[in-house]
């Protein structure tokens, strides 16, 4: 169940809109942040709030890259597989991360900390190869740099941003 | 020469921080808005932009003034303006740098455009990877409101306009204007077709103008300095303004450069971007994002503007130049591009949904040494079918395939006759060696995954 405060805040925001559906993506992001992913329960709750059918909402949820219909780790690593990163051996970045984290693409580490996903060009091509972790850019990747980045994240307390 | 040209859009660009409202003001910011609101008519503003010859920077190059003139003069309110910062065209990062460098330049451009078409609401469409931009814009919108450049009765006039940020869920097709309208309306973002033009019936069936943010950022300069000044910025007699060229790939200084539109490709690559990376020689480039065709060396001196590129059968697109060197297998590069397009296809129409995966299969077979001679004409025929697709996505997607066929057929043939990729061995000293044999220092609990991933085909 969605906590009362979140529900009330969303209800007010939606009511202030000319068209409730305008808020669909924002609502999905907020529920996703609350539950850690857009669970079936979240789809139903979001649909209710937006006066949409769950199917209409599902149509959107399954379309977008940054809406997660399955559980993800606290940190979502989006490695760019665009053509410029490809030129700079993005495949090696994947292999390195897979090996280091012990997961395949699309999988989450056993401790629930990291999910590894490929993504379309992230607009950081001048720093290829590049990746996003919870929406933050990391470019000019090398194995050493990845080691340092991951180590820092493991130490830091988690601070997820909206887009995760 | 190129380093000395006038900076208009990047005048306030600094390495690490966005120009503040005050800094933008000091550089003449919001003077155009002050000169316009309540003093010039919307038609006058439209006319100036039309005279300046400003062409859309989002990919299609449609004249901005003509687009705005499509909004019916009377009736039909509210009207909307959608500043497009979806920017998912691979190789393109200009809008991100622009918004981060000088957010108020973009905002002033949006407000002037709203004035020109009497729009009262703007919806700033931003992709999720650019969350930082979304937050920055939201923060600066408030600053602009405080100064009465935005909101009710701007500068004491009868003109009211406000802007909100719309965060996308992230899909390439959302950058396409009609799909973007569906996305904002909370519908699955398939493109729309037919019916009245969006300038008459767009978002919520009201007049709507979709413009790229680089296009919009050109408007304050045009109003302040005039149409002739804007035309004079160009390197070619037919062009107008400056252009943000993103340069990436195998060059010394990959970055986004503001240069006179029509600057020669060779000047951009060898001048601004410092030439090819050590050990690399130029093989080909994509001149304007992934939806443009490979251009081989013979075109290296082309003027990077809409008309000169059109004349040689190419497109300026987004002006994102991606440079490939002699060690790159262009069949493999095309596979990467078509993988992207096949994944991003919205799936609405058959040629695109079914055709792109088929093209991908043919290319993969060729790359793996299982290609046949008849695949070459078959590729061309399949690419041709994309003209029957519902939107401009699919014809754009096959541009690199045409480039491969038109200029590098010999390379395809080598794959077929040698029954393998001729680039099979990656040269020593490339970045591959940086990555080789790593993987110690496993993350705690890492399982043995050696069978989980395949290795790079080249
Ligand atoms: C598949 C596809 C993706 C597009 N993506 C973008 C984009 O990310 N940003 C953009 O400004 N225009 C994009 N466009 C072009 C828009 O449809 C539209 O023409 C443009 O935003 C208009 O702005 P302009 O006239 O200022 O160039 C895309 C077009 C297509 C067909
Ligand atoms: S061409 Fe592709 S992206 Fe465009 S409508 Fe058809 S399936 Fe969708
Ligand atoms: S191709 Fe990787 S950031 Fe653009």
XYZ file of C-alpha atoms and ligand atoms in Angstrom:
665
model
C 0.000 0.000 0.000
C 1.173 3.470 -0.821
C 1.747 5.597 2.287
C -0.952 8.160 2.891
C 1.360 11.188 2.391
C 2.527 10.064 -1.046
C -1.002 9.215 -2.129
C -2.321 12.569 -0.960
C 0.504 14.528 -2.576
C -0.050 12.766 -5.898
C -3.808 13.184 -5.723
C -3.398 16.931 -5.270
C -0.846 17.215 -8.084
C -3.033 15.250 -10.455
C -6.089 17.309 -9.565
C -4.144 20.496 -10.342
C -3.497 19.238 -13.903
C -5.755 19.942 -16.796
C -5.505 16.313 -17.890
C -4.680 13.622 -15.350
C -2.828 11.500 -17.912
C -0.181 14.202 -18.322
C 1.168 13.018 -14.989
C 1.424 9.346 -15.943
C 5.195 9.193 -16.203
C 5.811 11.316 -13.110
C 3.487 9.093 -11.106
C 5.218 5.955 -12.351
C 8.604 7.399 -11.379
C 7.416 8.252 -7.896
C 5.845 4.846 -7.292
C 8.896 3.169 -8.730
C 11.070 5.078 -6.318
C 8.861 4.104 -3.425
C 8.662 0.387 -4.243
C 12.101 0.053 -5.823
C 10.458 -0.889 -9.124
C 7.046 -0.601 -10.746
C 5.416 -3.633 -9.182
C 2.012 -5.004 -10.239
C 0.590 -3.357 -7.169
C 2.157 -0.069 -8.221
C 0.672 -0.348 -11.717
C -2.798 -0.771 -10.223
C -2.323 2.080 -7.758
C -0.929 4.409 -10.410
C -3.769 3.583 -12.773
C -6.299 4.316 -10.028
C -4.722 7.662 -9.228
C -4.647 8.652 -12.907
C -8.141 7.382 -13.758
C -6.647 5.049 -16.324
C -7.112 1.309 -16.650
C -4.184 -0.826 -15.496
C -3.834 -1.971 -19.104
C -3.493 1.591 -20.372
C -0.798 2.204 -17.808
C 0.938 -1.058 -18.602
C 1.063 0.038 -22.229
C 3.248 2.929 -21.106
C 5.230 1.103 -18.441
C 6.426 -1.526 -20.896
C 7.345 1.068 -23.517
C 9.845 3.099 -21.556
C 13.454 2.286 -20.749
C 13.616 3.917 -17.377
C 10.463 2.355 -15.966
C 11.327 -0.956 -14.352
C 8.648 -3.619 -14.232
C 11.016 -5.975 -12.451
C 13.017 -5.429 -9.273
C 16.341 -3.649 -9.768
C 19.310 -3.059 -7.518
C 19.858 0.065 -5.476
C 22.223 1.210 -8.191
C 21.249 0.788 -11.812
C 24.254 0.846 -14.100
C 23.325 1.841 -17.655
C 26.247 1.177 -19.953
C 25.980 2.967 -23.287
C 26.086 0.659 -26.289
C 25.805 3.474 -28.841
C 28.089 3.436 -31.854
C 30.711 5.819 -30.457
C 31.064 3.850 -27.245
C 31.133 0.723 -29.393
C 34.149 2.186 -31.216
C 35.747 2.670 -27.823
C 35.152 -0.962 -26.886
C 31.980 -0.765 -24.876
C 31.868 -4.548 -25.150
C 34.959 -4.675 -22.953
C 33.236 -2.459 -20.394
C 30.351 -4.916 -20.271
C 32.647 -7.882 -19.984
C 34.603 -6.233 -17.237
C 31.499 -5.261 -15.286
C 29.898 -8.677 -15.771
C 33.007 -10.376 -14.515
C 33.517 -7.992 -11.667
C 29.926 -8.045 -10.464
C 29.317 -11.679 -11.286
C 26.151 -10.977 -13.233
C 24.981 -11.141 -16.823
C 23.379 -8.226 -18.649
C 20.022 -7.360 -17.155
C 20.817 -9.091 -13.877
C 21.137 -7.852 -10.312
C 23.866 -8.794 -7.869
C 22.848 -11.221 -5.139
C 23.056 -8.516 -2.461
C 20.635 -6.345 -4.445
C 23.089 -3.497 -4.855
C 23.791 -3.373 -8.603
C 21.771 -3.977 -11.769
C 23.613 -3.944 -15.086
C 21.756 -2.764 -18.193
C 22.704 -1.738 -21.721
C 21.253 1.540 -22.931
C 21.063 3.725 -26.011
C 23.547 6.586 -26.535
C 23.411 8.687 -23.378
C 24.728 11.885 -24.951
C 28.220 11.633 -23.535
C 29.915 10.490 -26.727
C 32.870 12.863 -26.358
C 33.795 10.910 -23.211
C 33.222 7.422 -24.634
C 33.060 4.784 -23.312
C 30.483 6.067 -20.938
C 27.849 4.920 -18.471
C 25.205 6.216 -16.098
C 24.753 5.055 -12.531
C 21.469 6.202 -11.039
C 21.482 9.014 -13.562
C 25.038 10.211 -12.960
C 27.510 10.272 -15.863
C 30.821 8.429 -15.762
C 32.918 8.775 -18.910
C 36.318 7.841 -20.303
C 35.962 4.522 -18.536
C 38.941 2.315 -17.793
C 39.062 -0.789 -15.596
C 40.828 1.205 -12.884
C 38.196 3.914 -13.005
C 35.371 1.391 -12.740
C 37.061 -0.188 -9.728
C 37.196 3.174 -7.969
C 33.609 4.119 -8.886
C 32.138 0.846 -7.646
C 34.169 0.895 -4.465
C 32.890 4.362 -3.643
C 29.300 3.320 -4.273
C 29.574 0.277 -2.051
C 30.787 2.557 0.747
C 28.378 5.434 0.260
C 24.905 5.245 1.657
C 22.462 4.941 -1.203
C 21.043 8.162 -2.553
C 18.838 7.258 -5.491
C 17.684 9.983 -7.845
C 14.292 10.088 -9.494
C 15.270 8.243 -12.643
C 17.366 5.671 -10.802
C 40.561 30.559 -38.432
C 37.851 28.414 -36.972
C 38.914 29.199 -33.408
C 38.351 32.893 -33.937
C 34.799 32.772 -35.220
C 32.086 34.459 -33.228
C 30.453 32.458 -30.453
C 26.750 33.092 -30.151
C 25.293 30.034 -28.432
C 28.419 29.117 -26.462
C 29.407 32.676 -25.545
C 28.861 31.913 -21.863
C 30.047 28.311 -21.907
C 32.410 27.491 -19.034
C 34.090 24.168 -18.303
C 32.158 23.184 -15.207
C 29.218 25.408 -14.537
C 26.116 26.850 -16.098
C 25.965 30.617 -16.691
C 23.811 32.212 -14.024
C 20.929 34.572 -14.671
C 23.184 37.539 -13.803
C 25.947 36.383 -16.117
C 23.450 35.941 -18.914
C 22.044 39.423 -18.267
C 25.528 40.927 -18.353
C 26.113 39.440 -21.786
C 23.001 41.196 -23.102
C 20.577 38.486 -22.089
C 16.834 39.246 -22.041
C 17.446 42.491 -23.969
C 15.680 40.955 -26.925
C 12.682 40.041 -24.812
C 12.527 43.533 -23.339
C 12.709 45.036 -26.821
C 9.929 42.816 -28.095
C 7.227 42.425 -25.482
C 4.531 45.001 -25.978
C 6.618 46.784 -28.621
C 6.742 44.453 -31.602
C 3.816 42.423 -32.865
C 4.071 38.613 -32.911
C 3.975 38.809 -36.716
C 7.025 41.102 -36.683
C 8.966 38.588 -34.626
C 7.968 35.793 -36.996
C 9.029 37.890 -39.954
C 12.465 38.608 -38.494
C 13.106 34.917 -37.895
C 11.856 34.122 -41.388
C 14.148 36.794 -42.881
C 17.064 35.429 -40.871
C 16.662 32.065 -42.620
C 16.810 30.075 -39.376
C 16.435 26.379 -40.164
C 15.499 23.788 -37.539
C 18.450 22.162 -35.798
C 16.565 19.035 -34.718
C 17.399 17.101 -37.858
C 15.014 18.037 -40.619
C 16.101 21.640 -41.218
C 12.608 23.046 -41.612
C 12.559 26.895 -41.583
C 11.456 27.982 -38.111
C 9.617 31.105 -39.281
C 7.566 29.087 -41.747
C 6.629 26.558 -39.083
C 5.412 29.333 -36.778
C 3.443 30.977 -39.564
C 1.388 27.781 -39.729
C -0.321 28.666 -36.465
C -3.723 30.133 -37.401
C -3.825 33.845 -36.696
C -7.119 33.839 -34.882
C -8.839 31.609 -32.394
C -7.656 28.259 -31.107
C -6.263 28.866 -27.641
C -4.368 27.814 -25.613
C -1.376 27.259 -27.840
C 1.600 25.186 -26.848
C 5.282 25.196 -27.473
C 7.406 22.100 -26.935
C 11.147 22.728 -26.611
C 12.583 19.379 -27.664
C 15.458 18.072 -25.512
C 14.899 14.399 -26.148
C 18.229 14.217 -27.991
C 18.515 10.479 -28.384
C 20.111 10.503 -31.819
C 23.340 8.557 -31.264
C 26.411 10.775 -31.420
C 24.460 13.877 -30.469
C 25.112 15.734 -27.219
C 24.819 19.379 -28.248
C 21.506 20.075 -26.529
C 22.809 18.720 -23.258
C 25.878 20.962 -23.430
C 23.832 23.962 -24.578
C 21.251 23.705 -21.796
C 23.984 23.195 -19.223
C 26.098 26.055 -20.532
C 23.528 28.821 -20.754
C 20.037 27.826 -19.598
C 18.650 31.356 -19.806
C 19.658 31.702 -23.457
C 17.439 28.696 -24.150
C 14.683 30.096 -21.951
C 14.738 33.518 -23.617
C 14.522 31.806 -27.006
C 11.519 29.815 -25.841
C 9.745 32.872 -24.432
C 10.341 34.864 -27.638
C 9.003 31.992 -29.704
C 5.964 31.754 -27.448
C 5.412 35.461 -28.034
C 5.713 35.001 -31.794
C 2.926 32.407 -31.872
C 0.940 33.706 -28.864
C 1.489 30.520 -26.897
C 0.679 30.500 -23.239
C 2.153 27.220 -22.146
C 5.451 25.514 -22.841
C 6.346 21.930 -22.051
C 10.074 21.343 -21.903
C 10.525 17.721 -22.955
C 13.648 16.171 -21.420
C 15.002 12.619 -21.613
C 15.690 10.766 -18.353
C 19.465 10.596 -18.839
C 19.410 14.381 -18.700
C 17.868 14.565 -15.222
C 20.520 17.095 -14.306
C 19.271 19.395 -17.088
C 15.699 18.938 -15.910
C 16.628 20.054 -12.401
C 18.706 22.954 -13.671
C 15.891 24.182 -15.901
C 13.341 23.913 -13.110
C 15.585 25.967 -10.863
C 16.249 28.646 -13.506
C 12.575 28.830 -14.482
C 11.890 30.085 -10.987
C 14.597 32.740 -11.371
C 13.049 33.900 -14.635
C 9.616 34.040 -12.989
C 10.977 36.203 -10.176
C 12.276 38.639 -12.787
C 8.846 38.667 -14.484
C 10.303 37.277 -17.720
C 7.996 34.328 -17.300
C 4.540 33.865 -15.843
C 1.594 36.222 -15.788
C 1.774 39.572 -17.605
C 5.391 39.370 -18.636
C 7.148 42.736 -18.166
C 3.820 44.352 -17.374
C 2.313 43.466 -20.750
C -0.778 41.434 -21.631
C 1.464 38.536 -22.664
C 1.434 35.618 -20.229
C 3.446 32.445 -20.710
C 4.711 29.734 -18.425
C 6.860 26.686 -18.837
C 6.958 23.297 -17.123
C 9.412 20.425 -17.425
C 8.133 17.088 -18.728
C 10.351 14.151 -17.848
C 10.341 11.432 -20.475
C 10.382 7.735 -19.650
C 13.115 7.324 -22.256
C 12.661 6.096 -25.850
C 14.189 7.468 -29.034
C 10.861 7.830 -30.835
C 9.714 10.395 -28.238
C 11.942 12.919 -30.023
C 9.724 12.699 -33.103
C 7.326 15.626 -32.837
C 4.000 13.776 -33.128
C 5.133 10.914 -30.866
C 6.183 13.531 -28.334
C 2.658 14.880 -28.261
C 1.311 11.408 -27.501
C 3.977 10.964 -24.824
C 2.981 14.190 -23.074
C -0.659 13.198 -23.242
C 0.143 10.004 -21.377
C -0.426 7.799 -24.412
C 1.889 5.246 -25.914
C 4.229 7.406 -27.997
C 3.605 6.053 -31.466
C 3.887 8.741 -34.124
C 0.711 10.191 -35.602
C 0.026 10.933 -39.203
C -2.543 12.632 -41.318
C -5.111 15.148 -40.140
C -4.353 18.790 -39.673
C -0.810 19.955 -39.227
C 0.387 20.231 -35.624
C 0.599 23.991 -35.863
C -3.187 23.841 -36.092
C -4.033 20.746 -34.066
C -1.277 19.329 -31.906
C -1.193 18.798 -28.165
C -4.762 18.401 -26.853
C -5.844 19.305 -30.415
C -4.538 22.856 -29.992
C -1.923 24.708 -32.075
C 1.488 23.351 -31.089
C 5.027 24.221 -32.089
C 7.786 21.672 -31.570
C 11.296 23.048 -31.945
C 14.710 21.783 -31.070
C 16.359 23.752 -28.234
C 19.307 24.760 -30.416
C 16.861 26.293 -32.903
C 15.162 28.187 -30.080
C 18.468 29.411 -28.646
C 19.204 31.169 -31.961
C 16.165 33.427 -31.623
C 17.395 36.012 -29.037
C 20.442 36.834 -31.215
C 18.286 37.291 -34.310
C 16.013 39.727 -32.478
C 18.882 41.680 -30.942
C 21.164 41.943 -33.956
C 18.848 41.434 -36.905
C 18.358 39.005 -39.740
C 21.336 40.248 -41.765
C 23.701 39.697 -38.853
C 22.446 36.130 -38.436
C 22.904 35.377 -42.108
C 26.377 36.873 -41.970
C 27.449 34.376 -39.298
C 27.342 31.579 -41.848
C 30.391 30.332 -43.749
C 28.330 29.881 -46.910
C 26.194 32.374 -48.816
C 23.139 30.142 -48.577
C 23.399 29.321 -44.872
C 22.439 31.246 -41.769
C 23.786 31.309 -38.241
C 26.260 29.195 -36.360
C 25.919 25.471 -35.734
C 26.766 23.229 -32.827
C 28.822 20.369 -34.231
C 29.366 17.377 -31.968
C 32.555 15.558 -32.913
C 33.243 12.114 -31.519
C 34.946 8.868 -32.363
C 38.575 8.554 -33.384
C 39.611 12.207 -33.054
C 42.076 13.910 -30.708
C 39.648 16.346 -29.112
C 36.109 15.044 -29.205
C 33.737 17.780 -28.073
C 30.894 20.021 -29.188
C 32.070 23.031 -31.202
C 30.145 26.128 -32.230
C 31.236 27.184 -35.715
C 29.781 29.113 -38.630
C 27.243 26.861 -40.304
C 28.781 25.565 -43.508
C 32.277 25.176 -42.070
C 34.109 22.504 -44.033
C 34.134 19.007 -42.584
C 37.935 18.890 -42.858
C 38.246 22.112 -40.840
C 36.002 20.742 -38.120
C 37.830 17.439 -37.850
C 41.406 18.617 -38.371
C 41.019 22.098 -36.915
C 38.639 22.130 -33.999
C 38.831 18.451 -33.101
C 42.606 18.307 -33.526
C 42.665 15.680 -36.257
C 42.525 11.922 -35.987
C 43.649 10.052 -32.869
C 47.268 8.816 -32.855
C 47.588 5.831 -35.151
C 44.261 6.485 -36.818
C 43.520 7.578 -40.352
C 40.131 8.755 -41.584
C 37.976 6.075 -43.124
C 34.456 7.463 -42.939
C 32.165 9.518 -40.780
C 28.496 9.778 -40.065
C 27.969 13.512 -40.580
C 24.787 14.115 -38.596
C 23.879 11.353 -36.193
C 23.041 7.691 -36.665
C 20.261 8.431 -39.160
C 22.683 9.737 -41.777
C 24.801 7.856 -44.284
C 28.496 7.035 -43.964
C 30.594 9.610 -45.828
C 33.956 8.453 -47.162
C 37.125 10.524 -47.562
C 36.106 11.950 -50.950
C 33.646 14.285 -49.195
C 36.051 15.540 -46.530
C 35.906 19.137 -47.776
C 32.136 19.403 -47.938
C 30.544 22.464 -46.345
C 28.581 21.254 -43.346
C 25.271 22.953 -44.085
C 21.870 21.698 -45.206
C 22.113 22.574 -48.921
C 25.714 21.590 -49.713
C 25.180 18.178 -48.089
C 21.904 17.682 -49.902
C 23.643 18.438 -53.174
C 26.008 15.479 -52.692
C 23.177 13.195 -51.568
C 23.773 13.465 -47.826
C 22.062 15.069 -44.838
C 23.226 17.436 -42.102
C 20.919 15.769 -39.570
C 21.887 16.915 -36.105
C 25.431 17.865 -37.131
C 26.856 15.098 -34.944
C 30.026 13.939 -36.676
C 31.228 10.465 -35.700
C 34.625 9.576 -37.092
C 35.604 5.984 -37.916
C 39.202 4.995 -38.591
C 40.921 2.443 -40.824
C 40.703 -0.261 -38.146
C 36.925 -0.169 -37.940
C 34.847 -2.769 -39.708
C 31.955 -0.782 -41.145
C 29.765 -3.883 -41.426
C 30.141 -4.276 -37.659
C 29.493 -0.563 -37.133
C 26.307 -0.821 -39.200
C 25.249 -3.834 -37.139
C 25.598 -1.724 -33.995
C 23.484 1.024 -35.545
C 20.751 -1.295 -36.819
C 20.661 -3.109 -33.467
C 19.930 0.257 -31.931
C 17.195 1.113 -34.414
C 15.588 -2.328 -34.246
C 15.460 -2.013 -30.473
C 14.109 1.539 -30.515
C 11.464 0.971 -33.211
C 8.095 1.763 -31.707
C 6.688 -1.314 -33.419
C 3.674 0.405 -34.901
C 4.200 -0.340 -38.595
C 5.325 -3.508 -40.338
C 8.171 -2.305 -42.601
C 10.075 -0.946 -39.620
C 9.160 -3.567 -37.022
C 9.881 -6.535 -39.296
C 12.288 -5.016 -41.805
C 14.989 -3.761 -39.468
C 15.488 -7.146 -37.726
C 15.706 -8.778 -41.159
C 18.370 -6.297 -42.284
C 20.174 -6.983 -39.017
C 20.131 -10.726 -39.695
C 21.632 -10.247 -43.150
C 24.372 -7.991 -41.799
C 25.175 -10.401 -38.974
C 25.434 -13.289 -41.400
C 27.848 -11.269 -43.540
C 29.932 -10.290 -40.518
C 30.164 -13.913 -39.366
C 31.353 -15.111 -42.773
C 28.054 -16.684 -43.759
C 27.040 -13.994 -46.213
C 26.084 -14.622 -49.806
C 26.535 -12.439 -52.859
C 22.759 -12.067 -53.237
C 22.550 -10.442 -49.803
C 23.938 -7.238 -51.279
C 20.990 -6.474 -53.602
C 18.671 -7.889 -50.936
C 19.953 -5.376 -48.399
C 19.283 -2.581 -50.838
C 15.794 -3.828 -51.534
C 14.973 -4.147 -47.835
C 16.309 -0.651 -47.154
C 14.039 0.597 -49.937
C 11.004 -0.881 -48.177
C 11.581 1.534 -45.300
C 10.133 4.272 -47.493
C 6.764 2.619 -46.857
C 7.083 3.005 -43.100
C 4.720 5.169 -41.125
C 7.206 7.801 -39.900
C 10.671 9.161 -40.646
C 12.331 6.778 -38.170
C 12.764 3.833 -40.533
C 14.023 5.734 -43.608
C 16.530 7.397 -41.247
C 17.536 4.079 -39.732
C 18.706 2.651 -43.050
C 20.835 5.619 -44.072
C 24.014 3.942 -42.736
C 23.053 0.797 -44.674
C 22.901 2.852 -47.859
C 26.258 4.396 -46.949
C 27.754 0.936 -46.521
C 26.325 -0.242 -49.857
C 27.175 2.878 -51.811
C 30.758 3.412 -50.678
C 31.965 0.224 -49.005
C 30.512 -2.556 -51.130
C 34.029 -3.865 -51.569
C 34.316 -4.323 -47.811
C 31.066 -6.303 -47.748
C 32.394 -8.456 -50.596
C 35.610 -9.183 -48.687
C 33.528 -10.531 -45.828
C 31.641 -12.755 -48.236
C 34.615 -14.045 -50.225
C 36.924 -14.564 -47.212
C 34.035 -16.098 -45.253
C 35.061 -14.013 -42.246
C 35.464 -10.463 -41.060
C 38.699 -9.100 -42.558
C 39.163 -7.043 -39.400
C 39.203 -10.199 -37.297
C 42.370 -9.328 -35.432
C 42.248 -6.172 -33.372
C 45.519 -4.274 -33.806
C 47.802 -4.147 -30.807
C 47.988 -0.868 -28.942
C 44.314 -0.056 -29.355
C 42.172 0.437 -26.281
C 41.403 -3.274 -26.382
C 44.746 -3.900 -24.714
C 43.786 -1.592 -21.863
C 40.924 -3.933 -21.064
C 42.551 -7.261 -21.739
C 42.978 -9.766 -18.931
C 41.329 -7.716 -16.230
C 38.662 -8.844 -13.879
C 40.582 -9.395 -10.680
C 39.253 -7.766 -7.550
C 35.828 -9.286 -8.025
C 32.861 -7.711 -6.372
C 32.059 -9.700 -3.203
C 29.839 -12.619 -4.022
C 30.555 -12.507 -7.751
C 29.656 -15.829 -9.275
C 31.650 -17.482 -12.000
C 30.146 -16.002 -15.122
C 32.537 -16.926 -17.832
C 29.836 -18.413 -20.031
C 27.404 -15.582 -19.638
C 28.735 -13.197 -22.217
C 30.068 -13.399 -25.715
C 33.100 -11.490 -26.859
C 33.380 -8.675 -29.371
C 33.152 -9.877 -32.957
C 35.958 -7.637 -34.204
C 12.749 9.202 -34.938
C 12.910 10.666 -34.759
C 13.536 11.150 -33.618
C 13.683 12.525 -33.427
N 14.317 12.959 -32.302
C 14.477 14.285 -32.110
C 15.122 14.782 -30.940
O 15.551 14.020 -30.077
N 15.251 16.123 -30.782
C 14.780 16.995 -31.724
O 14.909 18.195 -31.538
N 14.164 16.556 -32.836
C 13.998 15.235 -33.046
N 13.349 14.796 -34.178
C 12.812 15.779 -35.119
C 11.455 16.261 -34.663
O 10.444 15.430 -35.206
C 11.151 17.689 -35.102
O 11.312 17.744 -36.488
C 12.062 18.702 -34.473
O 12.072 18.612 -33.070
C 11.599 20.066 -34.899
O 12.481 21.026 -34.426
P 13.293 21.993 -35.382
O 12.361 22.424 -36.480
O 13.696 23.096 -34.491
O 14.433 21.206 -35.906
C 13.205 13.424 -34.397
C 12.586 12.936 -35.539
C 12.441 11.581 -35.740
C 11.784 11.083 -36.986
S 8.631 3.720 -38.768
Fe 9.176 2.582 -36.905
S 9.158 4.153 -35.329
Fe 7.967 5.008 -37.069
S 5.812 4.397 -36.713
Fe 6.757 2.744 -37.912
S 7.415 1.252 -36.327
Fe 7.119 3.199 -35.299
S 27.519 6.583 -28.076
Fe 27.885 6.272 -25.965
S 27.412 8.204 -25.138
Fe 26.900 8.453 -27.220
